[in-house]
Short mmCIF file of C-alpha atoms in Angstrom, two decimals:
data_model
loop_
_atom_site.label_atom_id
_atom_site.label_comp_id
_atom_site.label_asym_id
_atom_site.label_seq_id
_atom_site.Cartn_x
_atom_site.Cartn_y
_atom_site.Cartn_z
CA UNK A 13 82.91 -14.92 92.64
CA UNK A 14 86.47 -13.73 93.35
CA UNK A 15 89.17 -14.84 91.36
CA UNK A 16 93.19 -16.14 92.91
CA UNK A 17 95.66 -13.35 92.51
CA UNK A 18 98.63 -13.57 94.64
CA UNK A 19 100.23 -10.53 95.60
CA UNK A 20 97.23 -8.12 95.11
CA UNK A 21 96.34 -6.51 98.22
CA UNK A 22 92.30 -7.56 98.42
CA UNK A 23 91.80 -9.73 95.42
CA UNK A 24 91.44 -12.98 97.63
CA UNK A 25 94.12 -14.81 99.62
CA UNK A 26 94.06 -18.05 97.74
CA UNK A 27 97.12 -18.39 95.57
CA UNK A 28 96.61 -17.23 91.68
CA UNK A 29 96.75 -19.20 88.76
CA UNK A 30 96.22 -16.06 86.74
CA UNK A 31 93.54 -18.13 84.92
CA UNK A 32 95.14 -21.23 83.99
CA UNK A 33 94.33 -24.68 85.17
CA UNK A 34 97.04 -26.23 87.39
CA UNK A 35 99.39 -29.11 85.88
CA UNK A 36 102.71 -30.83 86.63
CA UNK A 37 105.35 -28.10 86.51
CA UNK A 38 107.72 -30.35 83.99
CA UNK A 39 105.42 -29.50 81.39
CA UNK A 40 107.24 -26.47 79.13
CA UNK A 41 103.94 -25.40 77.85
CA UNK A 42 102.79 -25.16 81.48
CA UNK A 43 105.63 -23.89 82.41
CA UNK A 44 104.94 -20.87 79.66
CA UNK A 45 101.26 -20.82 81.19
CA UNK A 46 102.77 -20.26 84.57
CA UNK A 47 105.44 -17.68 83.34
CA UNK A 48 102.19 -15.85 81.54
CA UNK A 49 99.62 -16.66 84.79
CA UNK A 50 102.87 -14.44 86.68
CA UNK A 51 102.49 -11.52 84.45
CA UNK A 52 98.72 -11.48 84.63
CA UNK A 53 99.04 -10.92 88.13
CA UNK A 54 101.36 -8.25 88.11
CA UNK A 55 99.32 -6.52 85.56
CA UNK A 56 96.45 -7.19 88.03
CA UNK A 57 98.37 -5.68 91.28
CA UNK A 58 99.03 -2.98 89.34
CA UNK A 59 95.34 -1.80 88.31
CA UNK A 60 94.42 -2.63 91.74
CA UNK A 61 96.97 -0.55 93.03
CA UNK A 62 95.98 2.73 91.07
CA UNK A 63 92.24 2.22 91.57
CA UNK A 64 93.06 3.12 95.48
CA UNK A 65 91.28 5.71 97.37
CA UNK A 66 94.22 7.56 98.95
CA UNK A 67 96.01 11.27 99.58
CA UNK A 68 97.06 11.19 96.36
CA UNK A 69 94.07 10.43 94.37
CA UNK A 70 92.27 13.17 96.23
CA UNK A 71 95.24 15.68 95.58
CA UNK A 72 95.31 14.87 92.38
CA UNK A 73 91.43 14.75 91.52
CA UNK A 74 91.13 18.08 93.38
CA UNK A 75 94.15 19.91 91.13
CA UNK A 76 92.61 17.73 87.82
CA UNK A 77 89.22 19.61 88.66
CA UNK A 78 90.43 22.90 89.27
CA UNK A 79 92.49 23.59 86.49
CA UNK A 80 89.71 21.98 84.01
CA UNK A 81 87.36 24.22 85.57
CA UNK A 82 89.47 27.04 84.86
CA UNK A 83 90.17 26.42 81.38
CA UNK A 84 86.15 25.89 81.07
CA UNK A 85 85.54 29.67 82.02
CA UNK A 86 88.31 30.62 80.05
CA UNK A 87 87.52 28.89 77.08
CA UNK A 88 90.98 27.50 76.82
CA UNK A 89 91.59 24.01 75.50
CA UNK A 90 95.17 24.10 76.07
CA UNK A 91 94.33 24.36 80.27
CA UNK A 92 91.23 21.33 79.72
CA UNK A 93 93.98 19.66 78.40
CA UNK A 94 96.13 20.05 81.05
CA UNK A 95 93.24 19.07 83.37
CA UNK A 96 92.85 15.73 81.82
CA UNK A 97 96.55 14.73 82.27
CA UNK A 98 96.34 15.21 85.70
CA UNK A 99 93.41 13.74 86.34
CA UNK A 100 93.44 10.10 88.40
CA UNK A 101 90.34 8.51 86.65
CA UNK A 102 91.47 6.11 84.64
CA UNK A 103 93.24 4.31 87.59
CA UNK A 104 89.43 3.35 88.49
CA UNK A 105 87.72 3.02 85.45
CA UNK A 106 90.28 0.63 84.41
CA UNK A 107 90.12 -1.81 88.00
CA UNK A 108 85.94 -1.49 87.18
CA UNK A 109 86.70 -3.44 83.46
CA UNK A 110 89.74 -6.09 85.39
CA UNK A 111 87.10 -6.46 87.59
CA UNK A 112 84.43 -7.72 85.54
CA UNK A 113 86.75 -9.72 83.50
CA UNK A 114 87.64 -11.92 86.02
CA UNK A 115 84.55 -11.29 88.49
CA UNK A 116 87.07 -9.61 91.16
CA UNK A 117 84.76 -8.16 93.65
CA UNK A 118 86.93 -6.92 95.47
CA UNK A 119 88.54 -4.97 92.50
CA UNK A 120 85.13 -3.98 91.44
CA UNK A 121 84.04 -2.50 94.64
CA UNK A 122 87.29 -0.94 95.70
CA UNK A 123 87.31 0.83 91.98
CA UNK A 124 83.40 1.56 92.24
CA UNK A 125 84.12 4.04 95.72
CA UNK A 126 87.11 5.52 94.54
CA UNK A 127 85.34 6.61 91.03
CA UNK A 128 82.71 7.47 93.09
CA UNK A 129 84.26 9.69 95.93
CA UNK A 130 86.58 11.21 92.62
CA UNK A 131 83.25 11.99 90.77
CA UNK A 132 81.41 14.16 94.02
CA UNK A 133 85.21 15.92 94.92
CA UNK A 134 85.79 16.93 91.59
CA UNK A 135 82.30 18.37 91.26
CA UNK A 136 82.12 20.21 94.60
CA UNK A 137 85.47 21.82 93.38
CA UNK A 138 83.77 22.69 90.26
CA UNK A 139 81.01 23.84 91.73
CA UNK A 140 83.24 26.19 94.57
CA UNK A 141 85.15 27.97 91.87
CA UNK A 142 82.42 29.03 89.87
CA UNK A 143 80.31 29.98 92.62
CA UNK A 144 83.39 32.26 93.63
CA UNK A 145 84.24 33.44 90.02
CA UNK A 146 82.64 36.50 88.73
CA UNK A 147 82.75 35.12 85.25
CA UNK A 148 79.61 32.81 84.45
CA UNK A 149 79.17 33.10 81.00
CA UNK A 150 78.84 29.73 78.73
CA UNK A 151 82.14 29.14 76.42
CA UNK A 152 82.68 27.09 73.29
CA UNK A 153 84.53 24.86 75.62
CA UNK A 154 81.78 24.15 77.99
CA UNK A 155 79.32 24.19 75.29
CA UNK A 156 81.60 21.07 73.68
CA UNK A 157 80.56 19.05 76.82
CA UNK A 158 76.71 19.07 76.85
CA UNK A 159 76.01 17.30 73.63
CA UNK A 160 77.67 13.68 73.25
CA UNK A 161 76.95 11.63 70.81
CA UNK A 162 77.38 8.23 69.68
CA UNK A 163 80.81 9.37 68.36
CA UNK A 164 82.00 10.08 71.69
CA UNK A 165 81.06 6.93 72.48
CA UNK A 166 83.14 5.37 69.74
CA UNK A 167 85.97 7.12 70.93
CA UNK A 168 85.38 6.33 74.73
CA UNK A 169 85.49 2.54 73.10
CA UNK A 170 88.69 2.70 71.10
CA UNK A 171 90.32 4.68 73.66
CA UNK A 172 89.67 2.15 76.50
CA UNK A 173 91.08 -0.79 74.19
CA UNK A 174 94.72 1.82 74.04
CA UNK A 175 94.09 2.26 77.37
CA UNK A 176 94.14 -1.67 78.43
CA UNK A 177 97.34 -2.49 75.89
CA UNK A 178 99.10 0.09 77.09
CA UNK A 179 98.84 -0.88 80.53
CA UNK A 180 99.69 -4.70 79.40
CA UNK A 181 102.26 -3.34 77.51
CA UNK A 182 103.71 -0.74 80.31
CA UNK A 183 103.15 2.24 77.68
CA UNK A 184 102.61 5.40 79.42
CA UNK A 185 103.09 7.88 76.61
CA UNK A 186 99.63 6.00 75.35
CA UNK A 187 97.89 6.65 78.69
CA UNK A 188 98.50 9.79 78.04
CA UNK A 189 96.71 10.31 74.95
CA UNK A 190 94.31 7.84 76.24
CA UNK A 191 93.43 10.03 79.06
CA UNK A 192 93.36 13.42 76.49
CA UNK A 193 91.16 11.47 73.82
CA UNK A 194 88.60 10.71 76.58
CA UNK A 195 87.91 13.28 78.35
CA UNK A 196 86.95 12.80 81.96
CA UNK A 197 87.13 15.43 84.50
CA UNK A 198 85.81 18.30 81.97
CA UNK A 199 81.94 16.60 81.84
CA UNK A 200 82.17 16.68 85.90
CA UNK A 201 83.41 20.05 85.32
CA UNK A 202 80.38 20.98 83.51
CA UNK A 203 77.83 19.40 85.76
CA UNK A 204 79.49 21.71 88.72
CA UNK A 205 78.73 24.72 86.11
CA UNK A 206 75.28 23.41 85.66
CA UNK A 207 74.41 22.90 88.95
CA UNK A 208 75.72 26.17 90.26
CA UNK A 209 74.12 28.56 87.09
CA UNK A 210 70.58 26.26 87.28
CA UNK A 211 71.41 25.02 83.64
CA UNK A 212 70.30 21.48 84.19
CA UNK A 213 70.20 20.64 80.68
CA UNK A 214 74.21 21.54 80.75
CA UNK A 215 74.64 19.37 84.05
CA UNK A 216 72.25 16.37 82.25
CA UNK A 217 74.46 16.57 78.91
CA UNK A 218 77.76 16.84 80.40
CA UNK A 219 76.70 13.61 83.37
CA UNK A 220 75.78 11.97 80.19
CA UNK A 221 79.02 12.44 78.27
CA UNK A 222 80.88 11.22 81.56
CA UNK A 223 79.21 8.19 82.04
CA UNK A 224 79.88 7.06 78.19
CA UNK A 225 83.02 7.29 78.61
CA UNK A 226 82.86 5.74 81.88
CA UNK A 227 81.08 2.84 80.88
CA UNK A 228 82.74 2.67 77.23
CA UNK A 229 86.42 2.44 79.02
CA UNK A 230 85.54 -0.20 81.86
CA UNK A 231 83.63 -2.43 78.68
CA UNK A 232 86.24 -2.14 76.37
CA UNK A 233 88.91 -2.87 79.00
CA UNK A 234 87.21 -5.75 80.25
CA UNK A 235 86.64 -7.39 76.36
CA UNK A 236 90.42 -7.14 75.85
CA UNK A 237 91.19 -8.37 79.30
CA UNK A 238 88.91 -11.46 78.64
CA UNK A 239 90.90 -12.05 74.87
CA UNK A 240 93.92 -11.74 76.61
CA UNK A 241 92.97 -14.39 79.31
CA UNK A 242 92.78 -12.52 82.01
CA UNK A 243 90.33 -15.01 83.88
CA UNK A 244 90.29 -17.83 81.49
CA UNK A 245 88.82 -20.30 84.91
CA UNK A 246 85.27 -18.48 84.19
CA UNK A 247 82.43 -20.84 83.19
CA UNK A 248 81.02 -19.82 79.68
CA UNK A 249 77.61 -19.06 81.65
CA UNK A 250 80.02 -16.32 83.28
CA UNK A 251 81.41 -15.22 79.27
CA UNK A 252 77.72 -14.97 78.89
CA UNK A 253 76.56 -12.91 81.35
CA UNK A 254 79.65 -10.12 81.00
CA UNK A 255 78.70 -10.23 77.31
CA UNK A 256 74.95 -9.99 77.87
CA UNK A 257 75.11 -7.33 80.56
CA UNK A 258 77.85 -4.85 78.36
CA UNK A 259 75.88 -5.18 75.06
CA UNK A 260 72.34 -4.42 76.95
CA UNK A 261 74.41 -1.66 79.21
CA UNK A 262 76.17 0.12 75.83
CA UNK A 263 72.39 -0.48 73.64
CA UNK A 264 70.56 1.71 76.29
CA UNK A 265 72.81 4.53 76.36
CA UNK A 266 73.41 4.52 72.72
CA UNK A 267 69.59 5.48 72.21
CA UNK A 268 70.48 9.20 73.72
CA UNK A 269 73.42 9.08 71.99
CA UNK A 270 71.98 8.76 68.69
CA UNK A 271 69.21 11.02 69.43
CA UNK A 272 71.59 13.78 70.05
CA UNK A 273 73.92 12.72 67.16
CA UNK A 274 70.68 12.60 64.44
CA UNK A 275 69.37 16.88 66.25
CA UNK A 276 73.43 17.70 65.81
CA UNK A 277 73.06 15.99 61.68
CA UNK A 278 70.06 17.67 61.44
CA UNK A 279 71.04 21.10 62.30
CA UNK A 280 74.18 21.03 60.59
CA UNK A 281 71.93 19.86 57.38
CA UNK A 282 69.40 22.77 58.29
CA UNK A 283 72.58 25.21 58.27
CA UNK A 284 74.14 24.06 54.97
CA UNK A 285 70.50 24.88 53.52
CA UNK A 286 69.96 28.02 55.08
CA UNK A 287 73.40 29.56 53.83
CA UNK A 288 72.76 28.15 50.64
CA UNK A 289 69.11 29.74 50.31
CA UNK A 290 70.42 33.12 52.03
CA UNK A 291 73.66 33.40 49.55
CA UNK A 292 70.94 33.02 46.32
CA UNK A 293 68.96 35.88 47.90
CA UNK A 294 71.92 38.61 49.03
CA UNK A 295 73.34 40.95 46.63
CA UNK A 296 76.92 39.83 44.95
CA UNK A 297 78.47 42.50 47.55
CA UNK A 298 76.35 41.45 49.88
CA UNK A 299 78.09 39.32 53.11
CA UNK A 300 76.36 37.80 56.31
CA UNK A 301 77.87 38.92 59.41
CA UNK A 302 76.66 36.46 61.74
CA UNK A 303 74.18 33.66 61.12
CA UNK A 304 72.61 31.16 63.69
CA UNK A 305 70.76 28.05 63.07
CA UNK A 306 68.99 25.95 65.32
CA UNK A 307 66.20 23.38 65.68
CA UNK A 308 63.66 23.99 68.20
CA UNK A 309 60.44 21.75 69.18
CA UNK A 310 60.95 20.67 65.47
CA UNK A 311 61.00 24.49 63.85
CA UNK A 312 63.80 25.74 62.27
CA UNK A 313 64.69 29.15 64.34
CA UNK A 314 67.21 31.64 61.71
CA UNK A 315 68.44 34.66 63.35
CA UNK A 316 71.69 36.49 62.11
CA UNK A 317 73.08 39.28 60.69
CA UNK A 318 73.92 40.49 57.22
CA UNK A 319 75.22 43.58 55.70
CA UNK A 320 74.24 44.70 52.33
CA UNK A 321 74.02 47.57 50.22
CA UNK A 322 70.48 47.88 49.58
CA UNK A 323 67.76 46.94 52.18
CA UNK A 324 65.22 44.38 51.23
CA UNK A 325 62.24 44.16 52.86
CA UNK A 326 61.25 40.74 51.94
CA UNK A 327 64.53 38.92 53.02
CA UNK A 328 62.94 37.70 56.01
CA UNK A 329 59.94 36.31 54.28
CA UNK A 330 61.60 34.90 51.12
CA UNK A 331 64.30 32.94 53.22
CA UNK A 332 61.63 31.32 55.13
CA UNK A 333 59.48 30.31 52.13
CA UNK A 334 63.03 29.10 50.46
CA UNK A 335 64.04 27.23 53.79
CA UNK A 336 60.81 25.61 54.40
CA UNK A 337 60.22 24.25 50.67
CA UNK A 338 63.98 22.36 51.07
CA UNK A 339 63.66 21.13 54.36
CA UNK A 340 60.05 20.35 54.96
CA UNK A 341 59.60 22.28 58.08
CA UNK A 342 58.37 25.33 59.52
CA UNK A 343 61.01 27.87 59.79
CA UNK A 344 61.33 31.22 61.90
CA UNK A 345 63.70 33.96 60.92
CA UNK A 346 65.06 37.13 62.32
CA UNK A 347 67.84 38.40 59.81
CA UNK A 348 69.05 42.40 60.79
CA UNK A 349 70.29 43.87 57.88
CA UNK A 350 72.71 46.48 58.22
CA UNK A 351 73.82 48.76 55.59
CA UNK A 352 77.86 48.50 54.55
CA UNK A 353 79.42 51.57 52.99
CA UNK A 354 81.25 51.57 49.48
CA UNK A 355 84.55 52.23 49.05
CA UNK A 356 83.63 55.88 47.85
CA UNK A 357 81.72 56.26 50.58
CA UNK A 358 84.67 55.38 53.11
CA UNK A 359 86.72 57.21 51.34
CA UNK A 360 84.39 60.30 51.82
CA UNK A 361 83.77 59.97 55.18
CA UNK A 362 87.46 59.57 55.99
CA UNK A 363 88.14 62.87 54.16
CA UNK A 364 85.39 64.68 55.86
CA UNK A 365 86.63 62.78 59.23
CA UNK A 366 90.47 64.61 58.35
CA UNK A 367 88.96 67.78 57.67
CA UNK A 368 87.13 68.55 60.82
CA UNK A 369 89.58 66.84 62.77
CA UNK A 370 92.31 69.85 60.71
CA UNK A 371 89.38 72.41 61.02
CA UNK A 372 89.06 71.49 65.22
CA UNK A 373 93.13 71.85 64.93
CA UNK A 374 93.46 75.28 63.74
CA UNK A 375 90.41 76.55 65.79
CA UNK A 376 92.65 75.26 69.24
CA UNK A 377 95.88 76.96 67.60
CA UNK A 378 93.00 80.41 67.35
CA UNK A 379 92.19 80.38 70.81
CA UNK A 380 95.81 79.68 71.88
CA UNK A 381 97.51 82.23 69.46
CA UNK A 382 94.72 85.14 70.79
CA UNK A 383 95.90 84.57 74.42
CA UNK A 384 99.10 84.69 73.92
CA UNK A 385 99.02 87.99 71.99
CA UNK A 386 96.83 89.56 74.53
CA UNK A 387 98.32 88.69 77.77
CA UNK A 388 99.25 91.47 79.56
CA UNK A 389 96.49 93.89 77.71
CA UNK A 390 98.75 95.26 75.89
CA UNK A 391 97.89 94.26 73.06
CA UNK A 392 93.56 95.18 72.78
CA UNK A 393 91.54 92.09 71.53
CA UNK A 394 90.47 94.13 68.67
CA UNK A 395 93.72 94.73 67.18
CA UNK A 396 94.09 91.14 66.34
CA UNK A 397 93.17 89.75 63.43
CA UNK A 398 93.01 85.78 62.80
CA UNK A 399 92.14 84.27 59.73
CA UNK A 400 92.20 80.61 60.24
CA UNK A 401 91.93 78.98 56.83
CA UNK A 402 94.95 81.11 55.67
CA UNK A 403 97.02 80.52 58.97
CA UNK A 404 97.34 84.11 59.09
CA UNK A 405 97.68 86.48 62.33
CA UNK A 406 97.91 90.59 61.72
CA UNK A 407 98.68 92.66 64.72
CA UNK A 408 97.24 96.42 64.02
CA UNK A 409 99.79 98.76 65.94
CA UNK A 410 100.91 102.53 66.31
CA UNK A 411 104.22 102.99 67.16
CA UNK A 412 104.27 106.04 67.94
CA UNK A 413 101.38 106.11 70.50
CA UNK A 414 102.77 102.79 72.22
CA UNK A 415 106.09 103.90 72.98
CA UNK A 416 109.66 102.41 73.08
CA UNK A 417 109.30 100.52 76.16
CA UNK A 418 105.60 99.02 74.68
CA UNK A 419 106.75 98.47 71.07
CA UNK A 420 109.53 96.38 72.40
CA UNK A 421 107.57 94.07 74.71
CA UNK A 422 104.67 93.73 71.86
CA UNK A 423 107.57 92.63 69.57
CA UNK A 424 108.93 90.21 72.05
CA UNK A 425 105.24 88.64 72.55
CA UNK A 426 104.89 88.47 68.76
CA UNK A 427 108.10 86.67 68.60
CA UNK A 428 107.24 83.93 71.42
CA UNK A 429 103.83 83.28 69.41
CA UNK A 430 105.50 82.94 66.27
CA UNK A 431 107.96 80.45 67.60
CA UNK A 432 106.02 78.38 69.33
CA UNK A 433 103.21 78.06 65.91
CA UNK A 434 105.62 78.50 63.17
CA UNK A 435 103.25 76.59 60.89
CA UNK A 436 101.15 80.81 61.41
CA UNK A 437 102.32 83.89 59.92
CA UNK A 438 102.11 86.29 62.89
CA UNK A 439 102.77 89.87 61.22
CA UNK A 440 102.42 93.78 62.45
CA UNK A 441 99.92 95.82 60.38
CA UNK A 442 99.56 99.63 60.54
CA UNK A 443 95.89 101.59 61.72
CA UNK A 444 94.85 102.84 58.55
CA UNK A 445 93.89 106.78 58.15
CA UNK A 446 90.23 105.75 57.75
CA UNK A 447 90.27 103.78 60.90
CA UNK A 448 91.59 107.10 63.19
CA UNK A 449 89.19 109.22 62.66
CA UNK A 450 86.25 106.48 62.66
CA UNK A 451 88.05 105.87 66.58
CA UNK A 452 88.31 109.43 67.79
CA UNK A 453 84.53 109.71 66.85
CA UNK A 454 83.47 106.64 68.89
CA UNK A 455 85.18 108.51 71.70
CA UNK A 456 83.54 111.50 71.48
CA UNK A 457 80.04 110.35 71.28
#
């Protein structure tokens, strides 16, 4: 059946009575009718004119998928939000619920191949960028579109009833939180990460997600349509079947929906028990580093890790026995315990860390200090003395047997050094009596 709209490119040429019943035009409540029956059809021309297929949809479905993909790999909400301002889908999604509320097909199938041409461009530009991208690992924000649940459905719902008065109401500021609060370009996103990684149970989650809100948008748009008389000529075998066909439509895809909402409830209740358990076990300094909790094939899986100041052998076992007497299930855990140092023993080790680092100091200032004394050779090696602790350089000379010339270039030398480590004491000593003789007998043997 296609309804009478006037003035909306391929909603039927037969003039509109935007669903009111023709009467003598003298009458001022028909007259009211009529002014109303005008604004219906405007509101009509309008959806019909942004659920187009055109340049611009494709521009801005191809930028909309882009940036969310993006901001997916990055792991930045800020960019998926930016991503579902831009995106076109709502134009669409909203001529799919007009349509059904006053049985346009026209509308309907005009809005049904531009949602659908949207849906495969904004994957296949999905799909491009991360098969170029080096970076393929899973973020929080892509992780946020595999699991929906019947809340998201709720929100898809309320969100599609702002989404229809704002349109009848020519508010754009709430189309824009319309379009933020229902996310639709992301979950194609997603699917495009799926596909290109082989995680199909991402792709399945996030084409799940996307069709709720699909579906929960067009309903709710059409309900409000229908209260607002948008196609008030339909037969109530007509009310019937739109009513029939949305609650059978939204009661099949809430049974996934609550399946995934009752895993996410039980895993958060499985988490609350294990931290509770794992806190009664740990030491009061005790603190868990990381701790992961999930339910798989009905088995609690617990792996994390904790640091403590005494190892326990029997965490891993007592934790399970704990877990599995609360929750009534069987329960796998891997906890690593690490050992944490006291503050004594930081303190300790950051002494120790100061003193080698001083010690590996004044051993470089050795080295240095000893080649700058003996450049030249004329000073021997073994006529320097270096004691490193002290900071402490002695220079064993004879005068007499170096000569004026000698004795003044030593000096300089010892000078230089001096300067350049003044934090040393670079001094002349004298050769001893003792050591002469104990010299001039090396030489002769």
């Amino acid at each position: 059946m296609t309804g009478d709209h006037p003035g909306v490119p391929g909603l039927g040429d037969a003039p509109f009575n935007a669903g009111g019943r023709r009467a003598a035009r003298n009458d001022e409540h028909d007259e009211a009718a009529g002014g109303d029956a005008h604004g219906r059809s405007l509101i009509l021309a309008s959806v019909a004119r942004d659920a187009r297929l055109d340049r611009k949809f494709l521009l801005l479905i191809i930028l909309a998928a882009a940036i969310a993909t993006l901001g997916l790999l990055q792991g930045s909400a800020a960019v998926v939000i930016g991503a579902m301002l831009v995106s076109p889908l709502m134009g669409p999604i909203m001529g799919i619920g007009f349509g059904l509320a006053t049985i346009e097909s026209n509308l309907i199938r005009r809005s049904l191949v531009t949602l659908a041409a949207g849906m495969a461009v904004a994957i296949l530009v999905a799909m491009l960028i991360i098969w170029l991208s080096p970076i393929k690992d899973v973020t929080p924000e892509l992780r946020a579109r595999t699991q929906p649940t019947l809340l998201d459905l709720g929100v898809a719902v309320v969100g599609g009833i702002a989404g229809v008065y704002a349109i009848m109401r020519k508010l754009s500021g709430v189309m824009v939180g319309v379009a933020i609060a229902t996310a639709l370009v992301p979950p194609l996103s997603t699917v495009g990460f799926g596909l290109v990684t082989g995680r199909m149970d991402f792709a399945l989650g996030a084409a799940l997600l996307f069709l709720t809100n699909t579906l929960a948008i067009a309903f709710a748009a059409t309900v409000v349509a229908r209260l607002n008389h948008f196609g008030p000529s339909l037969t109530r075998q007509h009310t019937a079947m739109q009513v029939a066909g949305i609650v059978a439509t939204l009661g099949v895809l809430s049974i996934p929906l609550a399946l995934s909402l009752n895993n996410i409830v039980r895993e958060i209740g499985a988490r609350t028990t294990v931290q509770s358990e794992l806190a009664a076990l740990l030491g009061k300094d005790d603190r868990v580093d990381s701790l992961n909790v999930r339910i798989e094939n009905d088995e609690i899986a617990i792996d994390g890790v904790v640091l403590v100041d005494r190892y326990a052998s029997q965490l891993n076992a007592n934790l399970a026995r704990a877990v599995r007497d609360k929750a009534r299930r069987d329960v796998r855990v891997s906890i690593v315990q690490l050992r944490q140092q006291t503050n004594a023993a930081a303190q300790f080790e950051e002494r120790l860390n100061q003193r080698l680092a001083a010690l590996e100091q004044r051993e470089d200032e050795s080295r240095a200090i000893l080649a700058g004394l003996t450049v030249g050779d004329l000073v021997p090696r073994d006529r320097v003395l270096l004691d490193a602790q002290a900071r402490r350089v002695v220079v064993q000379r004879d005068r007499e047997d170096e000569g004026a010339e000698v004795a003044a270039a030593v000096d300089r030398i010892m000078a230089s050094v001096q300067a350049r480590y003044p934090q040393w004491l670079v001094q002349n000593g004298s050769l001893t009596a003792a050591e002469a003789p104990a010299d001039a007998g090396a030489a002769g043997e």
